XYZ file of C-alpha atoms in Angstrom:
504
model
C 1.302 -12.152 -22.681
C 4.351 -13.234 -21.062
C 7.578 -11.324 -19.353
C 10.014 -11.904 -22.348
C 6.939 -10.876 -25.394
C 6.189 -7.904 -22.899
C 9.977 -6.669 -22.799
C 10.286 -7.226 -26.600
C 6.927 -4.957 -26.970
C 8.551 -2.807 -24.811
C 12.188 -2.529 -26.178
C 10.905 -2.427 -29.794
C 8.120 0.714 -29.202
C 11.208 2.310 -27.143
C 13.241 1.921 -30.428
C 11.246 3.521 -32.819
C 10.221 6.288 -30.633
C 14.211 6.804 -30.237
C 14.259 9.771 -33.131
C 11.294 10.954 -31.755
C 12.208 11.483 -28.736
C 15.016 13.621 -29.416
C 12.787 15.773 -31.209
C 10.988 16.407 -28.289
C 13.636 16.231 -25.661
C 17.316 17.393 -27.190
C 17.193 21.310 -28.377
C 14.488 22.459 -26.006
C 14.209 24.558 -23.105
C 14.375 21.855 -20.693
C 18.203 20.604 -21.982
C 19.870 22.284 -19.411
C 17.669 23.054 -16.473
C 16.027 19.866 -15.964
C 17.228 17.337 -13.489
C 20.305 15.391 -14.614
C 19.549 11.879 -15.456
C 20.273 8.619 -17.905
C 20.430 8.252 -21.477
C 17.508 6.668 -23.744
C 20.229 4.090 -24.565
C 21.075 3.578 -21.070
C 17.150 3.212 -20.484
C 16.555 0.669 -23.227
C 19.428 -1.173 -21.995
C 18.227 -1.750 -18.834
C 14.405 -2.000 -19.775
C 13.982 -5.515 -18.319
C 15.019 -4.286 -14.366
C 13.044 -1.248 -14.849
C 9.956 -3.373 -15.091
C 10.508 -5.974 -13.220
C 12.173 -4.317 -10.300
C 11.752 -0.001 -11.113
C 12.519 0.590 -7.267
C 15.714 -1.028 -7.197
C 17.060 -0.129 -10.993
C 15.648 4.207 -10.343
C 17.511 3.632 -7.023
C 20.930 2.888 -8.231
C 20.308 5.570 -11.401
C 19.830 8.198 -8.550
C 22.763 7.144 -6.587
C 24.838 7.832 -10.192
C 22.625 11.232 -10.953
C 21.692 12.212 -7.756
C 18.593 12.740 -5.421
C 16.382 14.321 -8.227
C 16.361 12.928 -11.861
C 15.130 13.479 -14.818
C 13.934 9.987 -17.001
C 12.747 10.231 -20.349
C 10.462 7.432 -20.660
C 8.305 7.671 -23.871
C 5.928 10.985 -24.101
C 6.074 11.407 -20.457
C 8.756 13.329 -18.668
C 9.183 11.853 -15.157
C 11.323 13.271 -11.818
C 12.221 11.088 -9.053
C 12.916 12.826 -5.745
C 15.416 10.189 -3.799
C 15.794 12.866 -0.213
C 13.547 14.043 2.577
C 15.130 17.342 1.846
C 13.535 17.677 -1.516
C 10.625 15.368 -0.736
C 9.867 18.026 2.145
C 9.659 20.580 -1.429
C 7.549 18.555 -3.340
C 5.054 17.111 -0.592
C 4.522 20.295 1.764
C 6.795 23.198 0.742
C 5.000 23.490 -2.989
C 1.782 21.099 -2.496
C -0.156 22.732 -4.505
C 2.184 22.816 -7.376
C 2.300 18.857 -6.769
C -1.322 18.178 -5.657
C -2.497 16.658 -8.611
C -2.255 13.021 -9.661
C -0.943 11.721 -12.630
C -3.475 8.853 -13.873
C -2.372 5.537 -15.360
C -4.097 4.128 -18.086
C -4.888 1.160 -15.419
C -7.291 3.498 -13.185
C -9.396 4.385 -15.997
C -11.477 1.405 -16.026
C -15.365 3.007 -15.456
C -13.692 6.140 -14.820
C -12.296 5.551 -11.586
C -9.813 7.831 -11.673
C -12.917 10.552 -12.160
C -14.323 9.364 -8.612
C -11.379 8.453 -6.948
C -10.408 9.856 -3.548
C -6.215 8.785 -4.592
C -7.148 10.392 -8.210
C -9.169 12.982 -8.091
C -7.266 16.710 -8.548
C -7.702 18.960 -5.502
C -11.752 19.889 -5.974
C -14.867 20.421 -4.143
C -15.658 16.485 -4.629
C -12.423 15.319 -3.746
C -12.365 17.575 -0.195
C -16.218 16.146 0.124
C -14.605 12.086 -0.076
C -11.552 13.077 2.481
C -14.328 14.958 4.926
C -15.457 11.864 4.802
C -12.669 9.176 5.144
C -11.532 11.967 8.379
C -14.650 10.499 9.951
C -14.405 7.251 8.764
C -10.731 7.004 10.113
C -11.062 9.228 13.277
C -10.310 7.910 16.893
C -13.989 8.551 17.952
C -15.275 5.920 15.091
C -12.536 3.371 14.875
C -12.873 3.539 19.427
C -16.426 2.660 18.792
C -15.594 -0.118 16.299
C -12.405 -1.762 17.867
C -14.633 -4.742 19.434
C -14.969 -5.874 15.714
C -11.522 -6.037 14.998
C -11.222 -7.329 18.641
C -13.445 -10.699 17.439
C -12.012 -11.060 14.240
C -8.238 -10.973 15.345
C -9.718 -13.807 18.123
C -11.020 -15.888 14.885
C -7.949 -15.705 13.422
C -6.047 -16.718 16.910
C -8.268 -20.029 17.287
C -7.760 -20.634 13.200
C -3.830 -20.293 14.279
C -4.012 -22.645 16.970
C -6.320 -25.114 15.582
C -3.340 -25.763 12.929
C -1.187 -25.928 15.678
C -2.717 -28.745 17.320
C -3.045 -30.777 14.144
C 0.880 -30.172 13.430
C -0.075 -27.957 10.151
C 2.017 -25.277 8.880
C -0.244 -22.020 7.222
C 0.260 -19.172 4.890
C 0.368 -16.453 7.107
C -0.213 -13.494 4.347
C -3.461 -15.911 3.556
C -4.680 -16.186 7.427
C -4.358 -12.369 8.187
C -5.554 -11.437 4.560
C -8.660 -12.883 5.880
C -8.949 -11.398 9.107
C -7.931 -7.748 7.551
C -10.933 -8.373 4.972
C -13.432 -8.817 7.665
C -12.382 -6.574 9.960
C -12.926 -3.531 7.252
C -16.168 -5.109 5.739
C -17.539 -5.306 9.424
C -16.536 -1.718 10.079
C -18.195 -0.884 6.811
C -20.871 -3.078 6.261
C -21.458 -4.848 9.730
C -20.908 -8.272 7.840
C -18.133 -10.880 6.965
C -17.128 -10.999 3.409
C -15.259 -14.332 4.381
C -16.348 -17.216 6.612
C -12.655 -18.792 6.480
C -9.505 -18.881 5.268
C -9.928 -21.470 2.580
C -13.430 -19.797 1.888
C -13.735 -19.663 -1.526
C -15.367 -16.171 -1.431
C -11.862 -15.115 0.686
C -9.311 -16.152 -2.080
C -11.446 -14.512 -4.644
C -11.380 -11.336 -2.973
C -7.410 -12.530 -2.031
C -7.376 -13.006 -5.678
C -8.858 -9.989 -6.889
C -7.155 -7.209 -5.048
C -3.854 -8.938 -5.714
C -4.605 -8.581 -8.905
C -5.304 -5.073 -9.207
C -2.334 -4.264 -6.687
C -0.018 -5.694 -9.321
C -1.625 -4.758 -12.378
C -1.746 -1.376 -11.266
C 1.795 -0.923 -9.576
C 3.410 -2.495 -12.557
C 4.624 -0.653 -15.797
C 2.570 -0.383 -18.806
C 3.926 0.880 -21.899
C 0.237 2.091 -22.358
C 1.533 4.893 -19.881
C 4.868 5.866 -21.614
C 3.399 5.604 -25.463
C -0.505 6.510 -25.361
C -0.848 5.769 -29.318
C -0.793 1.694 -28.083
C -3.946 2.404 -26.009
C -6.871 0.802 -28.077
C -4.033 -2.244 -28.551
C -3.953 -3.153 -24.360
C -0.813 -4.772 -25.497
C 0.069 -6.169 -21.510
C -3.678 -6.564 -21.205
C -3.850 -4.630 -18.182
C -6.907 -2.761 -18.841
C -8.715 -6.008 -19.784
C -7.896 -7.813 -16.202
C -8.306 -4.419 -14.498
C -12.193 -4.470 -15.996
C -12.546 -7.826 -14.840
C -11.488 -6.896 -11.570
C -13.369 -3.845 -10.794
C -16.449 -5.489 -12.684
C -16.118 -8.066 -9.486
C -16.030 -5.794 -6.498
C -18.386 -3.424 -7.867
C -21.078 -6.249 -7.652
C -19.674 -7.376 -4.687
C -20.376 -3.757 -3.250
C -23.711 -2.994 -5.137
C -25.155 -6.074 -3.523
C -24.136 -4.988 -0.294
C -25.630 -1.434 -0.931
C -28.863 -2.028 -2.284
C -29.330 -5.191 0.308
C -28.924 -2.311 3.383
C -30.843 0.333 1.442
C -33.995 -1.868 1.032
C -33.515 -3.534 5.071
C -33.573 0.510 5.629
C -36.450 1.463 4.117
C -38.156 -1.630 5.604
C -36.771 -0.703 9.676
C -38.094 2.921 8.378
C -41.420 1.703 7.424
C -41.919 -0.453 10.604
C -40.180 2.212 12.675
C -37.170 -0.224 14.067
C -34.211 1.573 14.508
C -31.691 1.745 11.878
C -27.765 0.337 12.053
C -25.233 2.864 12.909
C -22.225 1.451 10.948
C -19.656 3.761 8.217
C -22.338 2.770 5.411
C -26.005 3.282 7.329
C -24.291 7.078 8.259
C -23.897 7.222 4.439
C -26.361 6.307 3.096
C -28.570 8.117 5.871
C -27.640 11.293 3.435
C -27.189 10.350 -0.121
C -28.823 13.552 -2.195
C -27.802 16.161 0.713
C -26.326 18.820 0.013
C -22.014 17.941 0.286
C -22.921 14.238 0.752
C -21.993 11.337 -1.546
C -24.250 9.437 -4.396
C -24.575 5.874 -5.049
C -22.023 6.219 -7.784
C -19.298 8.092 -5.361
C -19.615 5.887 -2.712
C -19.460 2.306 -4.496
C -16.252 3.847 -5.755
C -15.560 5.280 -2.262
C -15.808 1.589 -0.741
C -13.409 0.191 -4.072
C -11.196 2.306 -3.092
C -10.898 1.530 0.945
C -11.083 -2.060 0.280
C -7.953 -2.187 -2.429
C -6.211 0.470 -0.415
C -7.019 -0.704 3.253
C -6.586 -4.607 3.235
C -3.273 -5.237 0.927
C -1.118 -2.874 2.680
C -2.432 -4.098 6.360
C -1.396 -7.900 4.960
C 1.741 -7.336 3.365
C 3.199 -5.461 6.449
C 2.101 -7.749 8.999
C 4.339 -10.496 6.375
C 7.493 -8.425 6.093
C 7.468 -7.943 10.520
C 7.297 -11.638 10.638
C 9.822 -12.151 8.766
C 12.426 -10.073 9.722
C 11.867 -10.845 13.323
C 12.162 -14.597 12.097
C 15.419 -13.797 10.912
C 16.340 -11.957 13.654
C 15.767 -14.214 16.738
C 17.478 -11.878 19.512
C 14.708 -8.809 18.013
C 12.275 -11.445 18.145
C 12.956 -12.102 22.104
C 13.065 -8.216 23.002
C 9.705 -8.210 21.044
C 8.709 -11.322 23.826
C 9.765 -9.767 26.928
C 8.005 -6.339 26.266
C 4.635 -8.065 25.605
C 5.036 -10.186 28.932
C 6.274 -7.628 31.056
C 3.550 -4.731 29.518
C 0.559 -7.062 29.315
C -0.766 -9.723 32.174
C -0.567 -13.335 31.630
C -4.067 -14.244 31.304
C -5.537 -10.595 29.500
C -6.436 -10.136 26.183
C -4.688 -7.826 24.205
C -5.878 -4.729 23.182
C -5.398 -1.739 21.108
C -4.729 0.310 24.115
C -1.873 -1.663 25.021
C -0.184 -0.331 22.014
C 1.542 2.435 23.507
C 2.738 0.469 26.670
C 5.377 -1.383 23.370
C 7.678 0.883 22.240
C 10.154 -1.952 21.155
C 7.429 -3.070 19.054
C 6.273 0.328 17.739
C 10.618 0.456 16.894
C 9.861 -3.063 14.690
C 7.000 -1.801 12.824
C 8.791 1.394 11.752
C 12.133 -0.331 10.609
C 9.718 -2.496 9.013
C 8.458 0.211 6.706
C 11.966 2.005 6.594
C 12.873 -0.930 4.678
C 9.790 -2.107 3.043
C 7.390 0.559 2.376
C 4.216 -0.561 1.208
C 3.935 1.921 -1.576
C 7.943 2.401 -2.753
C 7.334 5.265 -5.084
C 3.950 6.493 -2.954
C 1.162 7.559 -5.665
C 3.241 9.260 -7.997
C 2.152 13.439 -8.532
C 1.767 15.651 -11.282
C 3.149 18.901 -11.991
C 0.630 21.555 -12.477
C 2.810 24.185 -13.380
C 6.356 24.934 -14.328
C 8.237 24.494 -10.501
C 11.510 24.615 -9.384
C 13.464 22.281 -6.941
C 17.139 22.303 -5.727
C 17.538 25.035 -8.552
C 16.256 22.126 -11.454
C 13.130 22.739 -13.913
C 10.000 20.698 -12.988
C 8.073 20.926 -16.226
C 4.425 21.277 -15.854
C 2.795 17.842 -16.802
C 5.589 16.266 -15.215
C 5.457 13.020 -13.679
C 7.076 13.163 -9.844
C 7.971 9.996 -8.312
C 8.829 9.780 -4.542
C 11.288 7.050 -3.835
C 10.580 6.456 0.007
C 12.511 2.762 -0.708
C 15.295 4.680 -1.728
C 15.464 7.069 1.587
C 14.877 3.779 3.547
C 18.251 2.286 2.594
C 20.503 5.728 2.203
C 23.249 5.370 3.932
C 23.859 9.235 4.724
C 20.456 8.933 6.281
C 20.612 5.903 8.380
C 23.273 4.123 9.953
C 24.011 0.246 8.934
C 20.629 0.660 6.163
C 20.504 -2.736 5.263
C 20.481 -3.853 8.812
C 16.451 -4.734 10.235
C 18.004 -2.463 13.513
C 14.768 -1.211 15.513
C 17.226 0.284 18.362
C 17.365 3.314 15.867
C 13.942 4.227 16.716
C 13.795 3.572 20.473
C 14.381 6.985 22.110
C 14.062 8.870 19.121
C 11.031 11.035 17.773
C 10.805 10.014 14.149
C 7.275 8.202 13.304
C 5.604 8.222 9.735
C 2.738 10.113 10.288
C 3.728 12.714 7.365
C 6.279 14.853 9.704
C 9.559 13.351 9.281
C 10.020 12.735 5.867
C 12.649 10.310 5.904
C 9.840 7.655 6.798
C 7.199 8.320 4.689
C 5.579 5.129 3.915
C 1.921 6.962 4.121
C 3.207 9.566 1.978
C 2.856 13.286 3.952
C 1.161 16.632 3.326
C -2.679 16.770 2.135
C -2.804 13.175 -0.080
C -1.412 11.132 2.780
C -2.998 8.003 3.403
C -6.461 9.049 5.055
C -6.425 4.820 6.114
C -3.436 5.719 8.307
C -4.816 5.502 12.167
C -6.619 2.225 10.973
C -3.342 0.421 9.684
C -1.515 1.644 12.359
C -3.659 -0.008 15.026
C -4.417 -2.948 12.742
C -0.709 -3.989 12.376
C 0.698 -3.393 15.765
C -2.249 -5.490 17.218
C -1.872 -8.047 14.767
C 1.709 -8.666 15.148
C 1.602 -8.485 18.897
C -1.175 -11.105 18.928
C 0.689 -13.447 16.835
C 3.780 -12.888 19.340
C 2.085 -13.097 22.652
C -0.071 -16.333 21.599
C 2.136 -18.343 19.801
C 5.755 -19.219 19.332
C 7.279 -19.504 15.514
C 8.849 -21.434 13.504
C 9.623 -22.254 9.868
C 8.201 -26.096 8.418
C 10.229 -28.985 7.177
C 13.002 -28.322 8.835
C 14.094 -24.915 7.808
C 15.623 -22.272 9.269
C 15.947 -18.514 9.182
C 18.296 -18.455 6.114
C 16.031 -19.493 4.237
C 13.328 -17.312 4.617
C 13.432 -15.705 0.798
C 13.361 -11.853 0.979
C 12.505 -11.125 -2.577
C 9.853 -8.094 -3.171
C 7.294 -8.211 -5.840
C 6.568 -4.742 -7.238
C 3.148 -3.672 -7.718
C 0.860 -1.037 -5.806
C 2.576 -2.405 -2.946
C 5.948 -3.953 -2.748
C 4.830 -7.937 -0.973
C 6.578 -10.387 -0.654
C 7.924 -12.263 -3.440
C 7.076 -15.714 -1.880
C 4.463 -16.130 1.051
C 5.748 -16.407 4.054
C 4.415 -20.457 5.434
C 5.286 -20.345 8.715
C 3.991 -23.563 11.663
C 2.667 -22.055 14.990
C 3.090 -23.574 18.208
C 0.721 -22.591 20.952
C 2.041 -20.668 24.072
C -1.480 -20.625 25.636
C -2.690 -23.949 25.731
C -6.112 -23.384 27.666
């Protein structure tokens, strides 16, 4: 179904549910203490830039209303929170009034949401799948596994310059998406799930968890009027079964090829593999461990979580540093005066670049992966900067809002990674005007993974190659456009022609 049949859908369901709606929203208890906030008119009105763009158009309603809102939008009653102030309320102050998840009609496709680490309320299983991801994620592991993404990050290097030396320009987003994709499924699984870039097994995956990135970012007026359910109007629950049906028989394959090369090592007593899925499986039935169901759905869920945000980061750095040549040079000079001409770099070296450490948080000051993080639910009636947060509530955090406030940062719109030299703000989860991992007890468990994945990445591509756009172009005419889904990529990918520093 295309944009304009969607927005007519859309527009026309918001119509008739107008009378409704005042029913259930004017004359109740929740007139006059909930959050301030537009009109259903106002809404319909601007229905088209709420779903094509929701950051941007909630952004400016919150700069009218103020840092928490109140929008109507169907059955559901959502709150945006547009401040660290009140973010700091809703995401540590009162996190277990805000623990739980609300669940789109998108993540119920075989019950994900039921087995879901980002879903799941706070439980016994849920703690059980973050004990886990804690080990999965912690420095001891990823130490012992940083040779991996050591040799795939050198793949992607000789890819780079192998283009170079034929004169051939590449989709960057593309190249890396590869190398992010076999990095995790050699942590996990001790195998590639790509031999190249133009593999065709690569752009299906490419393919796949694009798809279910913008699928399930997106809105669906499944989620603001439940009655159109069985009717998939957008067809998002169709694609979304398609897509899940896909990796889960990507990931079966996987499991049930180790489980039966176990059982044979067992039987011939050869030692068994040591990587995330052998410790696993070592303990599926035990008492607090995972079954086959949790962790297919465990895997699903690092794979769509883990790769697209890695990819789309590593994009928006490059850019803005293309279009910001003198950032670009500082970025140069720090990686030849921390790391010797001829060594390789490392993820050690990380925290000999602060300048680069500054990039990569402007670069998710003003292009968080997730702009409205995973959005919460109210479990019971709360209150926030004296407003009424109805139980059931939807609660939207708009970290893309807080990364362009002007009474938060000086010069907002400006890619400025000074700000952060000298200064103790990082986005692990403790200053909540950067945020882009979200904060409190459903932060991004991935977190120490993208962090090393990104800076590496980035500082690879700088130290081995110089940049420059094809044809002819230059810097103005890199398009900045975002595409809103799970994560906010780039509208257009970013093609960019490499030219080799390191020519030995």
């Amino acid at each position: 179904m295309d944009l304009l049949l969607i927005s007519i859908t859309i527009v026309c369901a918001g119509t008739l549910t107008f009378f409704i709606l005042r029913l259930l929203f004017n004359q109740t208890q929740y007139t006059i203490k909930l959050p301030p906030g537009p009109s259903l008119f106002h809404i319909i009105r601007n229905i088209l830039e709420l779903s094509r763009n929701p950051h941007i158009a909630i952004t400016k309603l919150s700069k009218i209303y103020g840092p928490i809102i109140t929008l109507k939008l169907g059955s559901r009653i959502t709150i945006v929170i547009s401040s660290p102030q009140l973010a700091k309320q809703v995401l540590q102050e009162n996190s277990q009034a805000f623990s739980s998840r609300t669940v789109p009609y998108a993540s119920r496709v075989f019950d994900q949401h039921k087995n879901s680490l980002t879903f799941l309320p706070l439980s016994a299983e849920w703690r059980n799948l973050r004990r886990h991801c804690a080990t999965i994620f912690s420095t001891q592991m990823l130490d012992s596994t940083k040779v991996v993404r050591q040799q795939k990050l050198k793949e992607l290097l000789d890819f780079i310059k192998e283009k170079s030396l034929n004169g051939e320009d590449l989709d960057l987003g593309e190249a890396v998406f590869t190398t992010v994709l076999n990095s995790i499924s050699n942590t996990f699984f001790s195998k590639d799930l790509s031999h190249s870039t133009s593999d065709e097994k690569s752009q299906e995956f490419k393919n796949i968890i694009g798809g279910v990135m913008e699928d399930g970012g997106r809105p669906n007026i499944v989620d603001f009027f439940p009655i159109l359910a069985p009717l998939d109007p957008q067809g998002v629950q169709a694609r979304m079964s398609i897509y899940f049906i896909k990796l889960f028989k990507i990931i079966d394959g996987i499991i049930e090829e180790r489980m039966c090369s176990r059982d044979s090592k067992i039987d011939s007593g050869s030692e068994v593999g040591n990587d995330v899925l052998d410790s696993i499986i070592s303990n599926v039935g035990a008492t607090s461990q995972l079954s086959r169901n949790e962790i297919r759905h465990l895997f699903l869920d690092l794979f769509i979580a883990g790769i697209e945000t890695t990819v789309v980061t590593v994009e928006w750095v490059m850019a803005e540093l293309l279009r910001n040549p003198d950032k670009l040079e500082k970025v140069r000079e720090e990686l030849c005066q921390a790391i010797e001409e001829d060594a390789i770099l490392e993820e050690s070296h990380i925290s000999k670049l602060p300048y680069l450490q500054a990039v990569v948080k402007e670069t998710f000051r003003l292009h968080p992966p997730g702009p409205f993080l995973v959005p919460r639910k109210c479990d019971e009636d709360a209150c926030i900067a004296g407003f009424l947060v109805p139980k059931d509530a939807q609660v939207l955090v708009n970290v893309w809002a807080m990364g362009r406030d002007p009474t938060i940062w000086e010069k907002p719109n400006i890619f400025l990674p000074e700000r952060f030299l000298n200064c103790e703000i990082n986005f692990k989860g403790q200053n909540f005007e950067l945020i882009p991992f979200g904060a409190g007890k459903r932060m991004c468990p991935g977190l120490p993974l993208a962090h090393r994945s990104v800076h590496l990445i980035v500082a690879s591509l700088l130290h081995n190659f110089e940049w420059k756009l094809p044809d002819g172009l230059t810097s103005e005419h890199i398009n900045m456009k975002e595409d809103f889904g799970l994560s906010l990529k780039r509208a257009q990918p970013l093609r960019l022609q490499a030219i080799s520093i390191k020519l030995s």
